[in-house]
PDB file of C-alpha atoms in Angstrom:
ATOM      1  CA  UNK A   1     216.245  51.501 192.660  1.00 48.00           C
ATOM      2  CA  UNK A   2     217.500  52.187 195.960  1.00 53.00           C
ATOM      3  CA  UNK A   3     215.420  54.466 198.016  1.00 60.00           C
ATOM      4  CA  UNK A   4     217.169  57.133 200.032  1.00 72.00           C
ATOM      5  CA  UNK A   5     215.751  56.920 204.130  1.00 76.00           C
ATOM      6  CA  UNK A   6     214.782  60.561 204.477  1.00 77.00           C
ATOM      7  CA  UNK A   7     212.857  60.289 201.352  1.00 82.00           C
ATOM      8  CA  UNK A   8     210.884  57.529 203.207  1.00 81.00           C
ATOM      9  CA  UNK A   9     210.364  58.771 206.492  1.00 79.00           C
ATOM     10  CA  UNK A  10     209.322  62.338 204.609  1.00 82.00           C
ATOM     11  CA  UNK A  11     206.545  60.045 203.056  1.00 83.00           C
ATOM     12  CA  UNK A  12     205.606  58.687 206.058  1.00 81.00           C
ATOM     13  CA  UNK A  13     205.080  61.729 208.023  1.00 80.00           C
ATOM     14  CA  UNK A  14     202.940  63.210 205.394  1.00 83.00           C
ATOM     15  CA  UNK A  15     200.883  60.351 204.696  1.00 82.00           C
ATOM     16  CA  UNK A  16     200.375  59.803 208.702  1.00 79.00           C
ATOM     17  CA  UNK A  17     199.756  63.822 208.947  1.00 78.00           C
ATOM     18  CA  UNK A  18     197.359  63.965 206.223  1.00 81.00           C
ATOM     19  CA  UNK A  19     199.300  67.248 204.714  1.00 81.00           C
ATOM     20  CA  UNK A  20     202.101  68.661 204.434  1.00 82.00           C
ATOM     21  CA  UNK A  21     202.206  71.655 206.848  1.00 80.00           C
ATOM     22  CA  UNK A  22     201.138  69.322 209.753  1.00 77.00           C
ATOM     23  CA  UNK A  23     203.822  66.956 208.822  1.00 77.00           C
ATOM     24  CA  UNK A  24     205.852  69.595 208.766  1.00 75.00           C
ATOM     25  CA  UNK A  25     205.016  70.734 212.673  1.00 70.00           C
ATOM     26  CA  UNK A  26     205.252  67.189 214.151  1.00 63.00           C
ATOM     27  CA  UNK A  27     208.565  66.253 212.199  1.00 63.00           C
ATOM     28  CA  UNK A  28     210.288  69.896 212.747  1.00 65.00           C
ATOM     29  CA  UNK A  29     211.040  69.943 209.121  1.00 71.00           C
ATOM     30  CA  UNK A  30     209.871  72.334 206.186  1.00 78.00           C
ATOM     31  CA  UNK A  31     206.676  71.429 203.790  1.00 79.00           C
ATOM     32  CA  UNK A  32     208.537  72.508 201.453  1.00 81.00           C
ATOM     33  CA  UNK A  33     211.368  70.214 202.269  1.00 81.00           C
ATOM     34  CA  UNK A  34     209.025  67.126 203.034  1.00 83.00           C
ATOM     35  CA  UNK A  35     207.422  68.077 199.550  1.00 84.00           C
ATOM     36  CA  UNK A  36     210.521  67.994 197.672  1.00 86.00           C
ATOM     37  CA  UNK A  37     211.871  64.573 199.349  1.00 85.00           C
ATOM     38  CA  UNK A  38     208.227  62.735 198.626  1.00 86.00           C
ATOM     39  CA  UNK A  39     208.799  64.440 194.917  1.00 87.00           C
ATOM     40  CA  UNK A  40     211.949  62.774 194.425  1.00 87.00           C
ATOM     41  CA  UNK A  41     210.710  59.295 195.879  1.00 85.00           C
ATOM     42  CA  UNK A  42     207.950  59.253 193.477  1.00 85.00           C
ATOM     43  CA  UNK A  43     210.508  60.090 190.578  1.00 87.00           C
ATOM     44  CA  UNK A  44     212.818  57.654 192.089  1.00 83.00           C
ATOM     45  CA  UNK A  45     209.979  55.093 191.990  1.00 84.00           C
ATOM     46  CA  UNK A  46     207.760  55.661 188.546  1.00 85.00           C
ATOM     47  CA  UNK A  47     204.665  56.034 190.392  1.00 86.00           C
ATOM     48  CA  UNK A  48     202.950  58.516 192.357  1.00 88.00           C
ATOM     49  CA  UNK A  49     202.120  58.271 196.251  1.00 86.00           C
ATOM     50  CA  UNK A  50     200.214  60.782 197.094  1.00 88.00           C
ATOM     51  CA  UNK A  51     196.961  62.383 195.992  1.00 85.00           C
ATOM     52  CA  UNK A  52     197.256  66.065 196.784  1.00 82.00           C
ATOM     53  CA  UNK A  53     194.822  68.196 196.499  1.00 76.00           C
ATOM     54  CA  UNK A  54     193.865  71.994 197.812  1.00 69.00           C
ATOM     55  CA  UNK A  55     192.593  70.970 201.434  1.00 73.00           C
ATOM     56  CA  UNK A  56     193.848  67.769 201.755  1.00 75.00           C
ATOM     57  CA  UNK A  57     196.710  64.762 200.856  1.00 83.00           C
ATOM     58  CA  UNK A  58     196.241  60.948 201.245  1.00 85.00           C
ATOM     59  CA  UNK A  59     198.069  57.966 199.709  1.00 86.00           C
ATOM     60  CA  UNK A  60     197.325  56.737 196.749  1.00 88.00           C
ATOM     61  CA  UNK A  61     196.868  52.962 195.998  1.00 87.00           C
ATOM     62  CA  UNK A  62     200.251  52.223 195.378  1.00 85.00           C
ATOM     63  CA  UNK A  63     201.080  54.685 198.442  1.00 82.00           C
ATOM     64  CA  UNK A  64     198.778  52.431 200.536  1.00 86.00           C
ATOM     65  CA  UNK A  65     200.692  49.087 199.765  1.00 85.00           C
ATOM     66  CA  UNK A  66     203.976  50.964 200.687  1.00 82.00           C
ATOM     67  CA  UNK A  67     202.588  52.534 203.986  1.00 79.00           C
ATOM     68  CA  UNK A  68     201.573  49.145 205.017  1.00 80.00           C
ATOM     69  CA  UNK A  69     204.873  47.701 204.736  1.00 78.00           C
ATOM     70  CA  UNK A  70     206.431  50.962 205.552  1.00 76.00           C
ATOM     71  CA  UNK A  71     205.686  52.087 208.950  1.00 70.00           C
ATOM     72  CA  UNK A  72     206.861  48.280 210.676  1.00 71.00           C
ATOM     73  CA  UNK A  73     210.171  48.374 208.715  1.00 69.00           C
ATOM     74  CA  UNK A  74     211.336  51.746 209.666  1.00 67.00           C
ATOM     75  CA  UNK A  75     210.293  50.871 213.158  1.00 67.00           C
ATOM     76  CA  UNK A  76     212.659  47.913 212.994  1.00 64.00           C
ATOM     77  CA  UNK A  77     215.765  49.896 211.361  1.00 65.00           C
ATOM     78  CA  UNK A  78     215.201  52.708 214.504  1.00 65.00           C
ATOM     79  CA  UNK A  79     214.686  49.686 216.735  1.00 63.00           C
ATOM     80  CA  UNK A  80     217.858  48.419 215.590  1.00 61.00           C
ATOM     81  CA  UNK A  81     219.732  51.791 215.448  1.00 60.00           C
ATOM     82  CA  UNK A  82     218.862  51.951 219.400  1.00 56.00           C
ATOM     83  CA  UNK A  83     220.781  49.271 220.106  1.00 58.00           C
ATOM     84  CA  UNK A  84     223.913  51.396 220.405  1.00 58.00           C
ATOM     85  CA  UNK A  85     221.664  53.455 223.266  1.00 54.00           C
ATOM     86  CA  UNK A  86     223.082  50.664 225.664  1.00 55.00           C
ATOM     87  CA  UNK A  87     226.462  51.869 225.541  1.00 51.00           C
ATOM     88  CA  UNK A  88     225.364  55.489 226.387  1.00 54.00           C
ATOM     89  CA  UNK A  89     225.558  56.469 230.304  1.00 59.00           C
ATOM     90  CA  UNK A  90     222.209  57.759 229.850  1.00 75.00           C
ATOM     91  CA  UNK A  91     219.290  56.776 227.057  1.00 84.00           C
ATOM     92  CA  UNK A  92     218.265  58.684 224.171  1.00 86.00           C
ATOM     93  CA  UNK A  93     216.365  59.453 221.390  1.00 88.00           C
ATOM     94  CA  UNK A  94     211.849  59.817 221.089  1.00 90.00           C
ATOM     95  CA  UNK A  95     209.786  57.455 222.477  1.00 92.00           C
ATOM     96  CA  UNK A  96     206.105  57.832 220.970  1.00 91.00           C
ATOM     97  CA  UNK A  97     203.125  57.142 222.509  1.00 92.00           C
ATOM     98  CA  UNK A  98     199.347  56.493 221.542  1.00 88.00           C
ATOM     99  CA  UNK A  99     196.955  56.981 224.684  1.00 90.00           C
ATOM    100  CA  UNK A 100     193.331  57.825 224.697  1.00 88.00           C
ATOM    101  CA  UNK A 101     192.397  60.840 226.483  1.00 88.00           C
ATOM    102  CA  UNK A 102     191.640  59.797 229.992  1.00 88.00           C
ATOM    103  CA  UNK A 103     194.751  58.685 229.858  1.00 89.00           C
ATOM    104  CA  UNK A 104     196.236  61.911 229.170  1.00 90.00           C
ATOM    105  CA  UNK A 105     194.217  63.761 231.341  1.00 89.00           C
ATOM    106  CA  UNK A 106     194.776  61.326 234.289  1.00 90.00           C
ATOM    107  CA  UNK A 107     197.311  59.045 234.295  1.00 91.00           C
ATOM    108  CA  UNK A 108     200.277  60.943 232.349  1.00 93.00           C
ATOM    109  CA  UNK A 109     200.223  64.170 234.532  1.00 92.00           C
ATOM    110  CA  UNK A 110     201.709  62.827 237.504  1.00 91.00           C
ATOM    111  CA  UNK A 111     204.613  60.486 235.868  1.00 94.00           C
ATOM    112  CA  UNK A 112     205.667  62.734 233.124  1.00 94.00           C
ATOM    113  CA  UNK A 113     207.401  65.813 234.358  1.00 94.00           C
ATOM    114  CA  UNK A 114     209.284  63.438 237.067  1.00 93.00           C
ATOM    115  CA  UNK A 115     210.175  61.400 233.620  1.00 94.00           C
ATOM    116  CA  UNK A 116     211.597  64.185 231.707  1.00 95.00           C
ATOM    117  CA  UNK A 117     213.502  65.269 234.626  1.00 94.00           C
ATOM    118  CA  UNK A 118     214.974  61.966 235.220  1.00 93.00           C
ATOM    119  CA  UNK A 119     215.925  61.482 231.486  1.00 93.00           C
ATOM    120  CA  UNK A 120     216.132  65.044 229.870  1.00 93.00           C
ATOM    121  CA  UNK A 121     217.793  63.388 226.943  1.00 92.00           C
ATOM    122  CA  UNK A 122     214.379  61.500 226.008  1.00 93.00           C
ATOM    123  CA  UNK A 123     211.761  63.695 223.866  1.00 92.00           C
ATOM    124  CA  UNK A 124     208.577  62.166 224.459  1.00 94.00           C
ATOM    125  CA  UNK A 125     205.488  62.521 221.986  1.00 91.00           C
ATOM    126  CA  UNK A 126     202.105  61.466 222.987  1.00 91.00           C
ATOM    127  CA  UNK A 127     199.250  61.340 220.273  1.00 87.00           C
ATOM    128  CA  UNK A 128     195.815  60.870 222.503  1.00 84.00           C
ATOM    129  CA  UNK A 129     192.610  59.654 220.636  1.00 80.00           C
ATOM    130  CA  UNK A 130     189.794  57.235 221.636  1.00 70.00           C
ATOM    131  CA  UNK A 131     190.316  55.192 218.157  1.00 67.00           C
ATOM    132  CA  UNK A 132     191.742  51.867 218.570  1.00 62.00           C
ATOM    133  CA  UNK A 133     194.756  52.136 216.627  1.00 62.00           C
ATOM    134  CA  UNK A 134     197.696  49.350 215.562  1.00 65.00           C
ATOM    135  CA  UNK A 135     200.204  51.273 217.705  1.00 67.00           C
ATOM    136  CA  UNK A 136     203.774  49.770 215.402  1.00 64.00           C
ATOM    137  CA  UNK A 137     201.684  50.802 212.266  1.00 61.00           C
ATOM    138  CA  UNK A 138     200.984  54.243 213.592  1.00 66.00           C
ATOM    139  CA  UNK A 139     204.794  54.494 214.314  1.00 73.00           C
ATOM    140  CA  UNK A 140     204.422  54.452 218.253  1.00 83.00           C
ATOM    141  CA  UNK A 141     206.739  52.644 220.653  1.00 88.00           C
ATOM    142  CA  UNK A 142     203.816  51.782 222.981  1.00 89.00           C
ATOM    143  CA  UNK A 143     200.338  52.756 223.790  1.00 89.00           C
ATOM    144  CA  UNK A 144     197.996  52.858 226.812  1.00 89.00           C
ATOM    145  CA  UNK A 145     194.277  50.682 227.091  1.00 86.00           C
ATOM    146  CA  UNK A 146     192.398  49.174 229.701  1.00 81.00           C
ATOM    147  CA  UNK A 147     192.364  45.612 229.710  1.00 68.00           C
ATOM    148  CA  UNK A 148     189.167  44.916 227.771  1.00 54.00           C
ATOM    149  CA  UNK A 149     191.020  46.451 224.373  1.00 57.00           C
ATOM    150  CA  UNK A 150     194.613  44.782 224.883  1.00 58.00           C
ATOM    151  CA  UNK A 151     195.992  42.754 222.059  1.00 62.00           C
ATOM    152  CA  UNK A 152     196.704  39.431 222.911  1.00 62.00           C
ATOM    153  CA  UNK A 153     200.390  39.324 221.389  1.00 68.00           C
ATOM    154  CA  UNK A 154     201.277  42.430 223.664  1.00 77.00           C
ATOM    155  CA  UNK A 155     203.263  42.900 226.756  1.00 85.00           C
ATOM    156  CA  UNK A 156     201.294  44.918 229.356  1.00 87.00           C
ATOM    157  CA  UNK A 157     202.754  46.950 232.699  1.00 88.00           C
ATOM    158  CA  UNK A 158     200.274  48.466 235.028  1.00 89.00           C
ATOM    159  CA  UNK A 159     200.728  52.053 234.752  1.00 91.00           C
ATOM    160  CA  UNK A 160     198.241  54.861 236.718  1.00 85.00           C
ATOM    161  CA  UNK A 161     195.730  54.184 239.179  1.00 84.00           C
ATOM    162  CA  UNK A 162     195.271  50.184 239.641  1.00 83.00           C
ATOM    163  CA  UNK A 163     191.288  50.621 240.519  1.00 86.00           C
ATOM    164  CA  UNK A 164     188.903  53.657 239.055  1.00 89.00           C
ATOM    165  CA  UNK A 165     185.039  54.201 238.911  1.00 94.00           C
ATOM    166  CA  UNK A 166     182.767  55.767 236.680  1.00 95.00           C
ATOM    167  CA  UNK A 167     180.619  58.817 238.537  1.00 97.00           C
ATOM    168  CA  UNK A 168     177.565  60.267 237.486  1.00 98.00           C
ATOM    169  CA  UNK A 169     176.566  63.876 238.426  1.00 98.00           C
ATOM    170  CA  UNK A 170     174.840  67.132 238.113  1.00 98.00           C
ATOM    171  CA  UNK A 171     174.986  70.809 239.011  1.00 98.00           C
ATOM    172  CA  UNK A 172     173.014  70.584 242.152  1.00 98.00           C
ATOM    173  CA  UNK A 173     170.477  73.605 241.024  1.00 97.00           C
ATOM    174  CA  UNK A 174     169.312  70.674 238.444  1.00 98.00           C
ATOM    175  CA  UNK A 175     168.917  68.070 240.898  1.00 98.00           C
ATOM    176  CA  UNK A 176     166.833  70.756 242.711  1.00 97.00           C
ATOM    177  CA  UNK A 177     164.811  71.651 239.874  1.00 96.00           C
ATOM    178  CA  UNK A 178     164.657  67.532 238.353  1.00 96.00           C
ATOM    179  CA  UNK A 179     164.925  65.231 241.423  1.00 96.00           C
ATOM    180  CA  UNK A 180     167.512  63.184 242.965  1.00 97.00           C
ATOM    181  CA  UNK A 181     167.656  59.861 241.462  1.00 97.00           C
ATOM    182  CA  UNK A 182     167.882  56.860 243.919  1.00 95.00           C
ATOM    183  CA  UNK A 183     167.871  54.204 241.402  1.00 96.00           C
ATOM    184  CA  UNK A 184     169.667  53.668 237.663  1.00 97.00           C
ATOM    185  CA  UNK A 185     165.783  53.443 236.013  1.00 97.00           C
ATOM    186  CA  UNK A 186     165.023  56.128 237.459  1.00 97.00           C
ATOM    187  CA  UNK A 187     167.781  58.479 234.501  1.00 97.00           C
ATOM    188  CA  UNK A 188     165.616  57.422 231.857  1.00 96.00           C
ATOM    189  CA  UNK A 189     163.497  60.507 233.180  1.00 95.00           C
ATOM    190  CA  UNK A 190     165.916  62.633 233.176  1.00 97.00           C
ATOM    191  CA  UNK A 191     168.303  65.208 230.926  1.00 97.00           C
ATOM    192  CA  UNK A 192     171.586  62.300 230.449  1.00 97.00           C
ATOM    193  CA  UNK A 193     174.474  63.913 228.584  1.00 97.00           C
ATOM    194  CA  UNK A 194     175.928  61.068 226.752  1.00 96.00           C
ATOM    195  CA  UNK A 195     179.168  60.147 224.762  1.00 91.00           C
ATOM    196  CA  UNK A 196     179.689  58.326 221.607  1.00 90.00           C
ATOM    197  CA  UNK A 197     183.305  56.340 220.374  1.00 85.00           C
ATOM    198  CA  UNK A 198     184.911  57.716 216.997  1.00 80.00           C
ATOM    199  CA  UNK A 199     183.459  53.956 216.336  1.00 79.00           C
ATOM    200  CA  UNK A 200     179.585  55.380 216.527  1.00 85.00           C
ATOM    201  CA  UNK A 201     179.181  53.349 219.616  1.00 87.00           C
ATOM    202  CA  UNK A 202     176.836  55.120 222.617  1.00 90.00           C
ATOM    203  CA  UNK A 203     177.156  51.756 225.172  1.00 89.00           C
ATOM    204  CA  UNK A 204     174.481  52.036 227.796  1.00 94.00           C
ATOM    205  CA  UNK A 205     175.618  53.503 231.390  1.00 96.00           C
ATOM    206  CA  UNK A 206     176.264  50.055 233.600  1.00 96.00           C
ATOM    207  CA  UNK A 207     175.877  50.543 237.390  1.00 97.00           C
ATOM    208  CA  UNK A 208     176.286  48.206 240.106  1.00 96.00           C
ATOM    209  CA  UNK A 209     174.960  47.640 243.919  1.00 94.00           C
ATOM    210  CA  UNK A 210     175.727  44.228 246.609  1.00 90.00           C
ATOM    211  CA  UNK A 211     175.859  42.354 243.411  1.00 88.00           C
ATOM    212  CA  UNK A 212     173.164  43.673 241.295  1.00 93.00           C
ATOM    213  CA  UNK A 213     174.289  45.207 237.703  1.00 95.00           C
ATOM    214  CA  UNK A 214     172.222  47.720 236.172  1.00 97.00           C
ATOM    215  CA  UNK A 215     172.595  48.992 232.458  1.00 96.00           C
ATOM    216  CA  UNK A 216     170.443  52.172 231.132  1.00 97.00           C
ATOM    217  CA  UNK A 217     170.201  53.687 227.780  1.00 96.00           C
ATOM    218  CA  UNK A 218     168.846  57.533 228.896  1.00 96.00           C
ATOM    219  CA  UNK A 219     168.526  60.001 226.130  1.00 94.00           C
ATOM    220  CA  UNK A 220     169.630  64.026 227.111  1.00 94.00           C
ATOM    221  CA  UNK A 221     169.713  67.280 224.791  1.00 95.00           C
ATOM    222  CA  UNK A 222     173.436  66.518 224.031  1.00 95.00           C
ATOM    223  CA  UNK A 223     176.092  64.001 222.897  1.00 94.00           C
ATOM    224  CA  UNK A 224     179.505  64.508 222.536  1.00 93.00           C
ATOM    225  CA  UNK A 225     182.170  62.902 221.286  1.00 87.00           C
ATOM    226  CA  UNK A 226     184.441  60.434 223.735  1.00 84.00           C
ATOM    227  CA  UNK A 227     187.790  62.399 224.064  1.00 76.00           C
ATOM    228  CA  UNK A 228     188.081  66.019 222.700  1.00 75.00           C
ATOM    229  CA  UNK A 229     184.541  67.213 223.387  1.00 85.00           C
ATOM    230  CA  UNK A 230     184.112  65.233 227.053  1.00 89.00           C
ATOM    231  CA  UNK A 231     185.263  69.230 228.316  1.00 91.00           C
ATOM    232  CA  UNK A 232     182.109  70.464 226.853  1.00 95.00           C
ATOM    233  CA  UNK A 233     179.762  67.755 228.629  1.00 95.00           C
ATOM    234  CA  UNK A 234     181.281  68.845 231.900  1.00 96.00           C
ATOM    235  CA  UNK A 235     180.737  71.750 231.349  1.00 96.00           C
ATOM    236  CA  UNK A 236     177.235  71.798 230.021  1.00 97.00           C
ATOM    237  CA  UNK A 237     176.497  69.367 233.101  1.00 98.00           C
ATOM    238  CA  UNK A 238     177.848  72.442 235.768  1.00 97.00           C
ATOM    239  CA  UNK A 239     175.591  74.827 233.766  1.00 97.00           C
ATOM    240  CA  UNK A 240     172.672  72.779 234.710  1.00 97.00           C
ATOM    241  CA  UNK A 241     172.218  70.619 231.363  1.00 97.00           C
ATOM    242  CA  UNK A 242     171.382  67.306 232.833  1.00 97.00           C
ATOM    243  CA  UNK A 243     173.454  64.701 234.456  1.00 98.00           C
ATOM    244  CA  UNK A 244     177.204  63.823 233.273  1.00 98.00           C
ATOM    245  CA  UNK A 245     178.256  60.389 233.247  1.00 97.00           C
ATOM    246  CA  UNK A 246     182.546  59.830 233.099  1.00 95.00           C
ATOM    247  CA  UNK A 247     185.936  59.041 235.329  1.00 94.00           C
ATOM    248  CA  UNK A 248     185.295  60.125 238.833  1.00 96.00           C
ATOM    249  CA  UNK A 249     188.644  60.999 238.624  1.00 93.00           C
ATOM    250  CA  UNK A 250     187.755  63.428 235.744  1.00 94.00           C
ATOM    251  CA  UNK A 251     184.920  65.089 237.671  1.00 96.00           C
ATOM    252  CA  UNK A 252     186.533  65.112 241.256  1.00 96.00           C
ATOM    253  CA  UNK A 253     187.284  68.856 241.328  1.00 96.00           C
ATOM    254  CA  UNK A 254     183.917  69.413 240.591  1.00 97.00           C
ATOM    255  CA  UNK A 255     182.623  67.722 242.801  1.00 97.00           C
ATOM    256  CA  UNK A 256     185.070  68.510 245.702  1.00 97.00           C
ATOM    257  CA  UNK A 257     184.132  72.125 244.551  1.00 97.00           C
ATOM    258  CA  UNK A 258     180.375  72.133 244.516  1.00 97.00           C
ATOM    259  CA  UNK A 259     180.370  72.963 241.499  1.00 98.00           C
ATOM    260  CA  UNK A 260     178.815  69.408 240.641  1.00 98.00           C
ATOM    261  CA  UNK A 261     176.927  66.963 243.239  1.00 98.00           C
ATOM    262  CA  UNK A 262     177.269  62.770 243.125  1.00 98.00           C
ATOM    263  CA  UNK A 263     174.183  61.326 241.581  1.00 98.00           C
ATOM    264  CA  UNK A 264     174.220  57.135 242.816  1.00 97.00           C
ATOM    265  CA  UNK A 265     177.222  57.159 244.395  1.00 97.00           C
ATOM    266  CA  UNK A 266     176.148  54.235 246.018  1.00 96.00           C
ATOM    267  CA  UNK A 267     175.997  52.758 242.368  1.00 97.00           C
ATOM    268  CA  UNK A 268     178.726  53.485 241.113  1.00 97.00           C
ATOM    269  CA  UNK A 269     180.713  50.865 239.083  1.00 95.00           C
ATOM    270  CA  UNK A 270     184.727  49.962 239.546  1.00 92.00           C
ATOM    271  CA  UNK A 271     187.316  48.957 237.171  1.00 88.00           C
ATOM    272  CA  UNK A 272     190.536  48.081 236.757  1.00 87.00           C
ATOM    273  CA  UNK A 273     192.998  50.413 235.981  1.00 86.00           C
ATOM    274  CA  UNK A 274     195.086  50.724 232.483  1.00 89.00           C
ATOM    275  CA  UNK A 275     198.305  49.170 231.346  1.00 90.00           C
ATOM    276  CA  UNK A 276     201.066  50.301 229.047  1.00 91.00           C
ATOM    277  CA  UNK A 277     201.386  47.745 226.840  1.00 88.00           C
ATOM    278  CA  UNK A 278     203.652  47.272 223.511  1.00 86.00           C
ATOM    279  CA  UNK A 279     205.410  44.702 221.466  1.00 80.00           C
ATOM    280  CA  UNK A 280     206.719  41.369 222.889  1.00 71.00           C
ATOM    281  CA  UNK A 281     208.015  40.556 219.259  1.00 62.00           C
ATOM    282  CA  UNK A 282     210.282  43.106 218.601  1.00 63.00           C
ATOM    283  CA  UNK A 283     213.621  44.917 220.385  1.00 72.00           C
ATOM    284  CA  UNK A 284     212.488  47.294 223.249  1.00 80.00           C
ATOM    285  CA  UNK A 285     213.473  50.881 222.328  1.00 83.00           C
ATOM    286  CA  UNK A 286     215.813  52.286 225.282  1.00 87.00           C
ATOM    287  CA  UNK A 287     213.890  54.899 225.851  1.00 91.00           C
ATOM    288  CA  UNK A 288     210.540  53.230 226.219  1.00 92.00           C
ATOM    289  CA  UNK A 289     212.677  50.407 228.473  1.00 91.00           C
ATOM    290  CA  UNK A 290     213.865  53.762 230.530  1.00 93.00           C
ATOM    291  CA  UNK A 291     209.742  54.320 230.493  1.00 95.00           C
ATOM    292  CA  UNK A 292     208.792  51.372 231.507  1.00 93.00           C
ATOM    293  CA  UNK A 293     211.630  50.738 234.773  1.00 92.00           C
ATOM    294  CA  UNK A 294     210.541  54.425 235.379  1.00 94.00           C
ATOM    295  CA  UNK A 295     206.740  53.255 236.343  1.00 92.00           C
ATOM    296  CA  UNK A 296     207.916  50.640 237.905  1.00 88.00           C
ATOM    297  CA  UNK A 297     210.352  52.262 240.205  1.00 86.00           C
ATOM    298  CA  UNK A 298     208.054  55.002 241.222  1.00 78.00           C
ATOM    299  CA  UNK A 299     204.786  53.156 242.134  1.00 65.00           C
ATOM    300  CA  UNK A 300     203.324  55.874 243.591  1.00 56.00           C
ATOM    301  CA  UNK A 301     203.819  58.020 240.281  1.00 56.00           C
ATOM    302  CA  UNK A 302     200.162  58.132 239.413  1.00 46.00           C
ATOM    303  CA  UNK A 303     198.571  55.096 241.223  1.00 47.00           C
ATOM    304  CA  UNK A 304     197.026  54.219 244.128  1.00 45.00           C
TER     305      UNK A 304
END
């Protein structure tokens, strides 16, 4: 009962995807050509896979136990189809990556188009979400995390800038309006435009000062969630909202711009900066080694 390969990536995709059609976009295939090949693995197999329904697909019990076991194998059998990349003058083939959205925003933009230049035969996908994800399972080569949320089994390069801070700020016509705050406490009287984790987390906004660490819970008019609606926060927080907490990376235009003004600068906690970090128990794909000898040629390539 010999599956054919296609059949099982086909599955894969669609059960990672959550349809069809979106399968369909990230793999560059058909639905209708994913559909068929999941078909004939089901008839191949005796049991059904996937629940489909009108607005959405997901695996079914049995289609569960097989994506479990699924997603590390085929890893392995592209892991071990790479090896032949060594003999090729330059590397080849996708290397996938799971980063969360800082990450995307602020660390990838300055090494990736000097990556793609220097390896045009490497397609490089990035997925970026805040959840804390099993990057093999999800069928990514690596991911990127900061050091609190690194898996202890996992090798980890320093990639982007080695030392960042989180900034808090406000459209100065608010400040005007509210008051300038001189001390942490002194938020919980103000508008605070918070963020919560796809986990339901809200942690508390830590400060620090000559040794002293602060941590405030301040309630606002809005809360977002960490990663796709951050943009809206921002933005609320330049329209006068209240007062933005995030990267100070994220919010430098604005505030280079006027647009937003520092609120505790002098507060103002640091941290240190992310790592790429994947796999120490498995073959390194070439094109995430190329990747990783890519960061670490070109140290200026995003840190500082």
């Amino acid at each position: 009962m010999a599956a054919d390969l296609g059949e099982l990536q086909a599955f894969l995709a669609v059960a990672r995807a959550g349809g069809f059609r979106e399968a369909g976009r990230v793999a560059g295939a058909s639905a209708s050509g994913l559909s068929e090949a999941v078909r004939r693995l089901e008839t191949r197999l005796g049991v059904r896979l996937l629940h489909r329904t009108t607005r959405s697909v997901r695996p079914t019990e049995a289609g569960e136990r097989l994506l479990e076991r699924l997603g590390p194998a085929l890893g392995e059998v592209e892991a071990a189809m790479d090896v032949v990349n060594g003999f090729r003058d330059r590397p080849a083939g996708t290397l996938r990556l799971n980063v969360p959205v800082s990450a995307a925003r602020l660390v990838l933009p300055a090494i990736v188009p000097g990556f793609l230049a220097a390896y045009p035969e490497i397609r490089l996908e990035v997925t970026a979400e805040e959840s804390f994800v099993d990057v093999l399972a999800a069928g990514c080569d690596a991911g990127i995390r900061y050091d609190e949320r690194l898996e202890a089994d996992m090798i980890a390069v320093p990639i982007g800038p080695r030392v960042q801070r989180f900034a808090t700020a406000a459209a100065p016509d608010y400040l005007d309006r509210r008051g300038r705050p001189e001390h942490p406490r002194e938020l919980l009287g103000h508008a605070c435009l918070r963020g919560r984790f796809p986990s339901g987390n809200m942690p508390p906004w830590e400060f620090e000062r000559e040794g002293e660490t602060v941590r405030v819970d301040p309630t606002g008019p809005l809360v977002v969630n960490v990663g796709g609606a951050v943009d809206l926060s921002v933005e609320a927080a330049v329209g006068g909202a209240g007062i933005v907490a995030l990267f100070e990376d994220w919010l430098r235009p604005y505030l280079d711009s006027g647009a937003l003004e520092a609120v505790l600068e002098p507060w103002w906690p640091s941290f240190p900066g992310p790592f790429l970090y994947y796999s120490g128990r498995r073959l390194v794909p070439a094109p995430l080694r190329a990747f990783i000898d890519f960061i670490r040629r070109h140290p200026a390539a995003g840190r500082r």
